[in-house]
CSV table of C-alpha atoms in Angstrom, one decimal:
chain,number,residue,atom,x,y,z
A,1,ASN,CA,51.7,68.5,32.3
A,2,GLU,CA,49.8,66.4,34.4
A,3,GLY,CA,47.1,64.5,31.6
A,4,ASN,CA,50.3,65.0,28.7
A,5,GLU,CA,52.2,62.5,31.5
A,6,TYR,CA,49.3,60.2,31.6
A,7,PHE,CA,48.7,60.0,28.5
A,8,LYS,CA,52.4,59.2,28.4
A,9,GLU,CA,51.7,56.1,30.5
A,10,LYS,CA,48.8,55.9,28.0
A,11,ASP,CA,46.7,56.1,30.6
A,12,TYR,CA,44.5,58.0,29.0
A,13,GLY,CA,40.8,58.5,31.4
A,14,ARG,CA,43.2,60.6,33.9
A,15,ALA,CA,44.7,62.5,31.0
A,16,VAL,CA,41.0,63.5,29.6
A,17,ALA,CA,40.6,64.5,33.8
A,18,ALA,CA,43.4,66.4,33.8
A,19,TYR,CA,42.8,68.2,30.6
A,20,SER,CA,39.0,68.9,31.3
A,21,GLU,CA,40.3,70.2,34.7
A,22,GLY,CA,43.0,72.9,33.2
A,23,LEU,CA,39.8,73.4,31.5
A,24,ARG,CA,37.6,74.4,33.9
A,25,ARG,CA,40.9,77.4,35.2
A,26,ARG,CA,39.6,79.6,32.4
A,27,CYS,CA,42.8,80.5,31.9
A,28,GLY,CA,41.6,82.9,28.8
A,29,ASP,CA,44.8,82.2,26.7
A,30,ALA,CA,43.1,80.7,23.7
A,31,GLU,CA,46.1,79.0,22.3
A,32,LEU,CA,46.4,77.0,25.4
A,33,ASP,CA,43.0,76.3,25.6
A,34,ALA,CA,43.3,75.4,22.0
A,35,VAL,CA,45.9,72.7,23.2
A,36,LEU,CA,44.0,71.5,25.8
A,37,LEU,CA,41.3,70.6,24.3
A,38,THR,CA,43.1,69.2,21.1
A,39,ASN,CA,44.8,67.1,23.7
A,40,ARG,CA,42.1,65.8,25.0
A,41,GLY,CA,40.4,64.5,22.3
A,42,ALA,CA,43.4,62.6,21.4
A,43,ALA,CA,42.9,61.0,24.5
A,44,HIS,CA,39.2,60.2,23.7
A,45,PHE,CA,40.1,59.0,20.1
A,46,HIS,CA,42.7,56.6,21.8
A,47,LEU,CA,40.0,55.6,24.5
A,48,GLY,CA,37.0,54.9,22.0
A,49,ASN,CA,34.9,58.2,22.3
A,50,TYR,CA,35.3,59.7,18.5
A,51,ARG,CA,32.2,61.8,18.6
A,52,SER,CA,33.9,63.3,22.1
A,53,ALA,CA,37.2,63.8,20.5
A,54,LEU,CA,35.6,65.3,17.2
A,55,ASN,CA,33.7,67.8,19.4
A,56,ASP,CA,36.8,68.8,21.1
A,57,ALA,CA,38.7,68.4,18.2
A,58,ILE,CA,36.3,71.5,16.7
A,59,GLN,CA,36.6,73.4,19.6
A,60,ALA,CA,39.4,73.8,19.2
A,61,LYS,CA,38.9,74.8,15.8
A,62,LYS,CA,37.2,77.6,17.2
A,63,LEU,CA,39.7,79.1,19.4
A,64,LYS,CA,43.2,78.6,16.8
A,65,PRO,CA,41.5,78.1,13.5
A,66,THR,CA,45.5,77.5,12.0
A,67,HIS,CA,46.0,74.4,15.0
A,68,LEU,CA,46.5,71.1,12.4
A,69,LYS,CA,47.1,69.5,14.8
A,70,ALA,CA,43.1,69.4,15.9
A,71,ILE,CA,41.7,68.9,12.4
A,72,VAL,CA,44.2,66.3,11.8
A,73,ARG,CA,42.1,64.8,15.5
A,74,GLY,CA,39.3,66.0,13.5
A,75,ALA,CA,39.4,64.8,10.1
A,76,LEU,CA,40.8,61.5,12.2
A,77,CYS,CA,37.6,61.2,13.7
A,78,HIS,CA,34.9,61.1,10.8
A,79,MET,CA,37.6,58.6,9.1
A,80,GLU,CA,36.3,56.7,12.1
A,81,LEU,CA,33.0,57.3,12.4
A,82,LYS,CA,32.9,56.3,8.6
A,83,ASN,CA,32.4,59.8,7.9
A,84,PHE,CA,34.0,60.3,4.3
A,85,SER,CA,32.9,63.8,3.5
A,86,GLU,CA,33.5,65.5,6.1
A,87,ALA,CA,36.7,63.8,5.9
A,88,ILE,CA,37.6,64.9,3.2
A,89,ALA,CA,36.6,68.7,4.4
A,90,TRP,CA,38.8,68.3,6.6
A,91,CYS,CA,41.5,66.8,5.3
A,92,GLU,CA,41.4,70.3,2.4
A,93,GLU,CA,41.0,72.9,4.7
A,94,GLY,CA,44.2,71.3,7.2
A,95,LEU,CA,45.9,70.9,3.4
A,96,GLN,CA,45.0,75.0,2.4
A,97,ILE,CA,47.1,75.3,6.2
A,98,ASP,CA,49.9,72.9,4.9
A,99,SER,CA,49.9,71.5,1.0
A,100,LYS,CA,52.7,69.1,2.4
A,101,GLU,CA,51.3,67.9,5.6
A,102,LYS,CA,51.6,64.2,5.1
A,103,LYS,CA,48.5,62.6,7.3
A,104,LEU,CA,46.8,64.5,5.6
A,105,VAL,CA,47.5,63.7,2.2
A,106,GLU,CA,47.1,60.5,3.1
A,107,MET,CA,43.9,61.0,5.6
A,108,ARG,CA,42.2,61.9,1.4
A,109,ALA,CA,43.0,59.4,-0.4
A,110,LYS,CA,41.7,57.3,1.6
A,111,ALA,CA,39.1,58.7,2.7
A,112,ASP,CA,38.2,59.3,-1.6
A,113,LYS,CA,38.6,56.0,-1.9
A,114,LEU,CA,36.3,54.9,0.7
A,115,LYS,CA,34.3,57.5,-0.2
A,116,GLY,CA,33.9,56.3,-4.0
A,117,LYS,CA,33.8,52.6,-2.8
A,118,GLU,CA,30.6,53.3,-0.8
A,119,LEU,CA,28.7,54.8,-3.4
A,120,GLU,CA,29.3,51.9,-5.9
A,121,GLY,CA,27.8,49.6,-3.6
A,122,THR,CA,24.8,51.6,-3.0
A,123,PHE,CA,24.4,52.6,-6.4
A,124,LEU,CA,24.4,48.4,-7.9
A,125,GLY,CA,22.6,46.9,-5.1
A,126,VAL,CA,25.0,44.4,-4.0
A,127,GLN,CA,23.1,43.2,-1.4
A,128,THR,CA,22.2,39.1,-2.7
A,129,GLY,CA,26.5,38.7,-2.9
A,130,PHE,CA,27.1,40.7,0.5
A,131,SER,CA,23.6,37.9,1.7
A,132,THR,CA,26.0,34.7,0.8
A,133,HIS,CA,28.8,36.1,2.0
A,134,CYS,CA,27.6,36.6,5.2
A,135,GLN,CA,25.8,33.7,5.4
A,136,GLY,CA,28.5,31.8,5.2
A,137,ARG,CA,30.4,33.6,7.4
A,138,ALA,CA,28.1,34.1,9.5
A,139,VAL,CA,29.0,31.2,12.2
A,140,LEU,CA,32.6,31.8,13.9
A,141,GLY,CA,30.8,35.3,15.0
A,142,THR,CA,27.4,34.0,16.3
A,143,ASP,CA,30.0,31.1,18.7
A,144,LEU,CA,31.7,34.0,19.8
A,145,LEU,CA,28.8,35.6,21.4
A,146,CYS,CA,26.9,32.1,22.7
A,147,GLU,CA,29.9,31.7,24.2
A,148,ARG,CA,29.3,35.1,26.8
A,149,ASN,CA,26.3,33.8,26.6
A,150,ILE,CA,24.8,37.1,24.6
A,151,LYS,CA,21.9,37.8,22.1
A,152,LEU,CA,21.3,39.2,19.4
A,153,VAL,CA,18.3,40.3,17.9
A,154,LEU,CA,18.5,39.5,14.5
A,155,GLU,CA,16.1,42.5,12.0
A,156,PRO,CA,15.9,41.9,9.0
A,157,SER,CA,14.9,44.5,6.5
A,158,ASP,CA,11.1,44.9,4.3
A,159,GLU,CA,13.6,45.5,1.1
A,160,GLU,CA,16.5,42.5,2.9
A,161,GLU,CA,13.7,40.3,3.0
A,162,GLU,CA,13.8,38.7,-0.7
A,163,VAL,CA,16.5,39.1,-1.6
A,164,SER,CA,18.5,38.0,1.4
A,165,ASP,CA,15.5,35.1,2.9
A,166,GLY,CA,15.4,36.1,5.9
A,167,LEU,CA,20.1,37.0,6.8
A,168,ALA,CA,19.8,40.0,9.0
A,169,GLU,CA,20.1,44.1,8.4
A,170,ILE,CA,23.2,42.9,10.6
A,171,SER,CA,25.8,40.4,10.3
A,172,LEU,CA,28.4,39.0,11.4
A,173,ASP,CA,31.2,38.6,9.0
A,174,GLY,CA,34.1,37.0,10.8
A,175,PHE,CA,35.2,38.7,14.2
A,176,HIS,CA,32.7,42.1,13.1
A,177,SER,CA,28.9,42.7,13.7
A,178,ASP,CA,28.3,46.2,11.2
A,179,SER,CA,26.2,48.9,14.0
A,180,ALA,CA,23.5,51.0,13.0
A,181,THR,CA,25.7,53.7,13.2
A,182,GLY,CA,28.5,52.6,11.1
A,183,ALA,CA,31.3,51.2,13.8
A,184,LYS,CA,31.5,47.4,14.2
A,185,VAL,CA,32.2,44.8,17.5
A,186,HIS,CA,35.5,43.9,16.6
A,187,LEU,CA,37.6,41.2,18.4
A,188,ASP,CA,40.6,42.3,20.1
A,189,ALA,CA,43.8,41.2,20.4
A,190,ASP,CA,44.0,39.6,24.3
A,191,GLY,CA,40.3,37.6,22.3
A,192,SER,CA,38.4,40.7,24.1
A,193,LEU,CA,35.5,42.0,22.1
A,194,ASN,CA,35.0,46.3,22.3
A,195,TRP,CA,31.5,47.3,21.1
A,196,PRO,CA,29.9,50.7,19.7
A,197,VAL,CA,27.5,52.1,22.4
A,198,LEU,CA,25.0,54.0,22.9
A,199,PHE,CA,24.3,56.1,26.3
A,200,LEU,CA,20.4,57.4,25.7
A,201,TYR,CA,19.8,61.1,28.0
A,202,PRO,CA,15.9,60.8,28.2
A,203,GLU,CA,15.2,63.8,29.7
A,204,HIS,CA,17.2,66.4,27.2
A,205,GLU,CA,16.8,63.8,24.5
A,206,GLN,CA,20.5,63.6,23.7
A,207,THR,CA,22.9,60.4,23.0
A,208,ASP,CA,26.7,59.6,22.9
A,209,PHE,CA,28.0,57.3,21.2
A,210,THR,CA,30.6,55.1,22.2
A,211,VAL,CA,33.3,53.7,19.2
A,212,ALA,CA,34.8,51.1,21.7
A,213,PHE,CA,34.1,50.4,25.4
A,214,HIS,CA,35.2,46.8,26.1
A,215,GLU,CA,33.5,43.8,27.7
A,216,ASN,CA,35.6,44.1,30.4
A,217,SER,CA,35.2,47.1,30.8
A,218,ARG,CA,32.6,48.8,33.9
A,219,PHE,CA,30.3,51.7,32.9
A,220,ILE,CA,31.1,53.6,36.1
A,221,ASP,CA,34.9,54.5,34.2
A,222,HIS,CA,33.8,55.3,30.8
A,223,LEU,CA,31.2,57.4,32.8
A,224,THR,CA,33.7,59.3,34.8
A,225,VAL,CA,35.0,60.7,31.5
A,226,MET,CA,32.1,60.6,29.3
A,227,PHE,CA,31.2,63.6,32.0
A,228,ALA,CA,34.9,65.1,33.3
A,229,GLU,CA,33.3,68.4,32.0
A,230,LEU,CA,29.3,69.0,32.0
A,231,PRO,CA,28.2,68.5,29.0
A,232,PRO,CA,26.9,72.1,27.5
A,233,TRP,CA,22.7,71.1,28.1
A,234,ASP,CA,23.1,70.2,31.9
A,235,LEU,CA,21.5,73.1,33.0
A,236,GLU,CA,21.1,71.4,36.3
A,237,LYS,CA,24.9,70.3,36.8
A,238,LYS,CA,22.8,67.1,37.4
A,239,TYR,CA,24.7,64.9,35.0
A,240,LEU,CA,27.4,64.1,37.7
A,241,PRO,CA,29.0,60.0,37.3
A,242,ASN,CA,28.4,59.5,40.5
A,243,ASN,CA,24.9,60.7,40.6
A,244,LEU,CA,23.5,59.4,37.2
A,245,GLU,CA,21.6,55.6,37.9
A,246,LEU,CA,20.7,53.7,34.0
A,247,TYR,CA,18.3,51.2,32.4
A,248,PHE,CA,17.7,48.4,29.9
A,249,GLU,CA,14.6,48.7,28.3
A,250,ASP,CA,13.6,44.7,27.5
A,251,GLU,CA,11.2,45.9,24.8
A,252,GLU,CA,9.5,42.1,24.8
A,253,ARG,CA,7.9,42.3,28.4
A,254,GLU,CA,8.1,46.3,28.2
A,255,GLU,CA,9.4,46.0,31.5
A,256,MET,CA,13.3,47.9,32.3
A,257,TYR,CA,16.2,47.5,34.5
A,258,GLU,CA,18.6,48.8,36.6
A,259,VAL,CA,22.4,48.7,35.8
A,260,ASN,CA,25.0,48.5,38.3
A,261,PRO,CA,27.6,51.5,37.3
A,262,GLU,CA,30.1,49.1,39.2
A,263,HIS,CA,29.6,46.0,36.6
A,264,THR,CA,31.0,45.9,33.4
A,265,LEU,CA,29.7,46.2,29.1
A,266,LEU,CA,30.0,41.8,29.7
A,267,GLN,CA,28.4,41.8,32.8
A,268,VAL,CA,24.8,43.5,31.7
A,269,LEU,CA,24.6,42.0,28.0
A,270,GLN,CA,25.3,38.5,29.4
A,271,HIS,CA,21.8,40.1,31.1
A,272,GLU,CA,19.1,37.0,30.5
A,273,ARG,CA,16.6,39.7,29.2
A,274,TYR,CA,19.0,41.9,27.6
A,275,PHE,CA,19.2,41.9,24.1
A,276,VAL,CA,21.6,43.7,21.3
A,277,LYS,CA,19.8,44.7,18.6
A,278,ALA,CA,21.6,46.1,15.9
A,279,GLY,CA,24.5,45.0,16.8
A,280,THR,CA,24.2,48.6,19.3
A,281,PRO,CA,24.1,48.1,22.8
A,282,THR,CA,22.0,50.6,23.8
A,283,VAL,CA,21.8,52.5,27.9
A,284,LEU,CA,19.4,54.5,29.0
A,285,VAL,CA,20.8,56.9,31.7
A,286,PHE,CA,18.8,59.6,33.9
A,287,ALA,CA,19.7,61.9,37.0
A,288,LYS,CA,19.2,60.3,40.8
A,289,ARG,CA,15.3,61.1,41.9
A,290,SER,CA,14.8,63.7,39.1
A,291,PRO,CA,10.9,64.4,38.8
A,292,PHE,CA,11.3,63.7,35.2
A,293,SER,CA,12.3,59.9,36.0
A,294,LYS,CA,9.8,59.7,38.3
A,295,LYS,CA,7.3,60.6,35.5
A,296,TYR,CA,8.6,58.7,33.3
A,297,PHE,CA,8.7,55.8,34.8
A,298,SER,CA,5.5,55.7,36.3
A,299,GLY,CA,3.1,53.2,35.0
A,300,LYS,CA,5.6,50.6,34.5
A,301,LYS,CA,7.7,48.2,35.6
A,302,VAL,CA,10.8,48.5,37.2
A,303,HIS,CA,13.4,46.1,38.4
A,304,ARG,CA,15.6,48.0,40.8
A,305,LEU,CA,19.4,47.7,42.2
């Protein structure tokens, strides 16, 4: 109930924390747990944490295979992640339960259409036309980054070099930039940029992906939501929001820079040695004072806070 109140107030971070607390109570009621997971997934979805939202939908569906809300949420997550084949599969699963569910019918048609366009682009190989289009529109997007003093690394792929005259694999099209994961940096109604951000956990070879990290949001706020519940791979229970260290790597100089969790994404991106590669800012996450991090940083030049 507390989670639902926060959700109504659009305080999705606290809603996630409340639903997580409910799940931690392990009430033994599979139906209630399925509802808690689905609701937490909805809150994650509104925060742009589509991977976390999808994981919750998957777990909810395991507990209650006919839970239509979980299936709808899972399909929506796959749509946002551009996994159109998976979105279609989830839609079909839901339509077997209710063949007239409007959201699933509409999403199924949209996913089919988008999958067809994706295949068409693959088979036709319309790289030259795409390059010309992007060259004409790139200036506007680049200006947005220049205003913020954000440095973007453009890396032409081997296949594109010939046809695009060195145009980058990632190219700004107006306010959008395709990332390696299929998500896009985009401008919201308030004139702020929202970025896809990749979190790497080298010790466990795991990753987290946040699709829409508002440039003025702090890292600690995202970590609090992401680790409201311990991840299954954290058997030692070390990955708590206040027990984490963040770093980014300066590949050119082979140096590491510690990130202040209280800083916003924009503050980090504006660092003189931060370069955004493939349209996706990346941050490495370690448990504080862990033997692994000491070994990882051994022999490397590390700029501490």
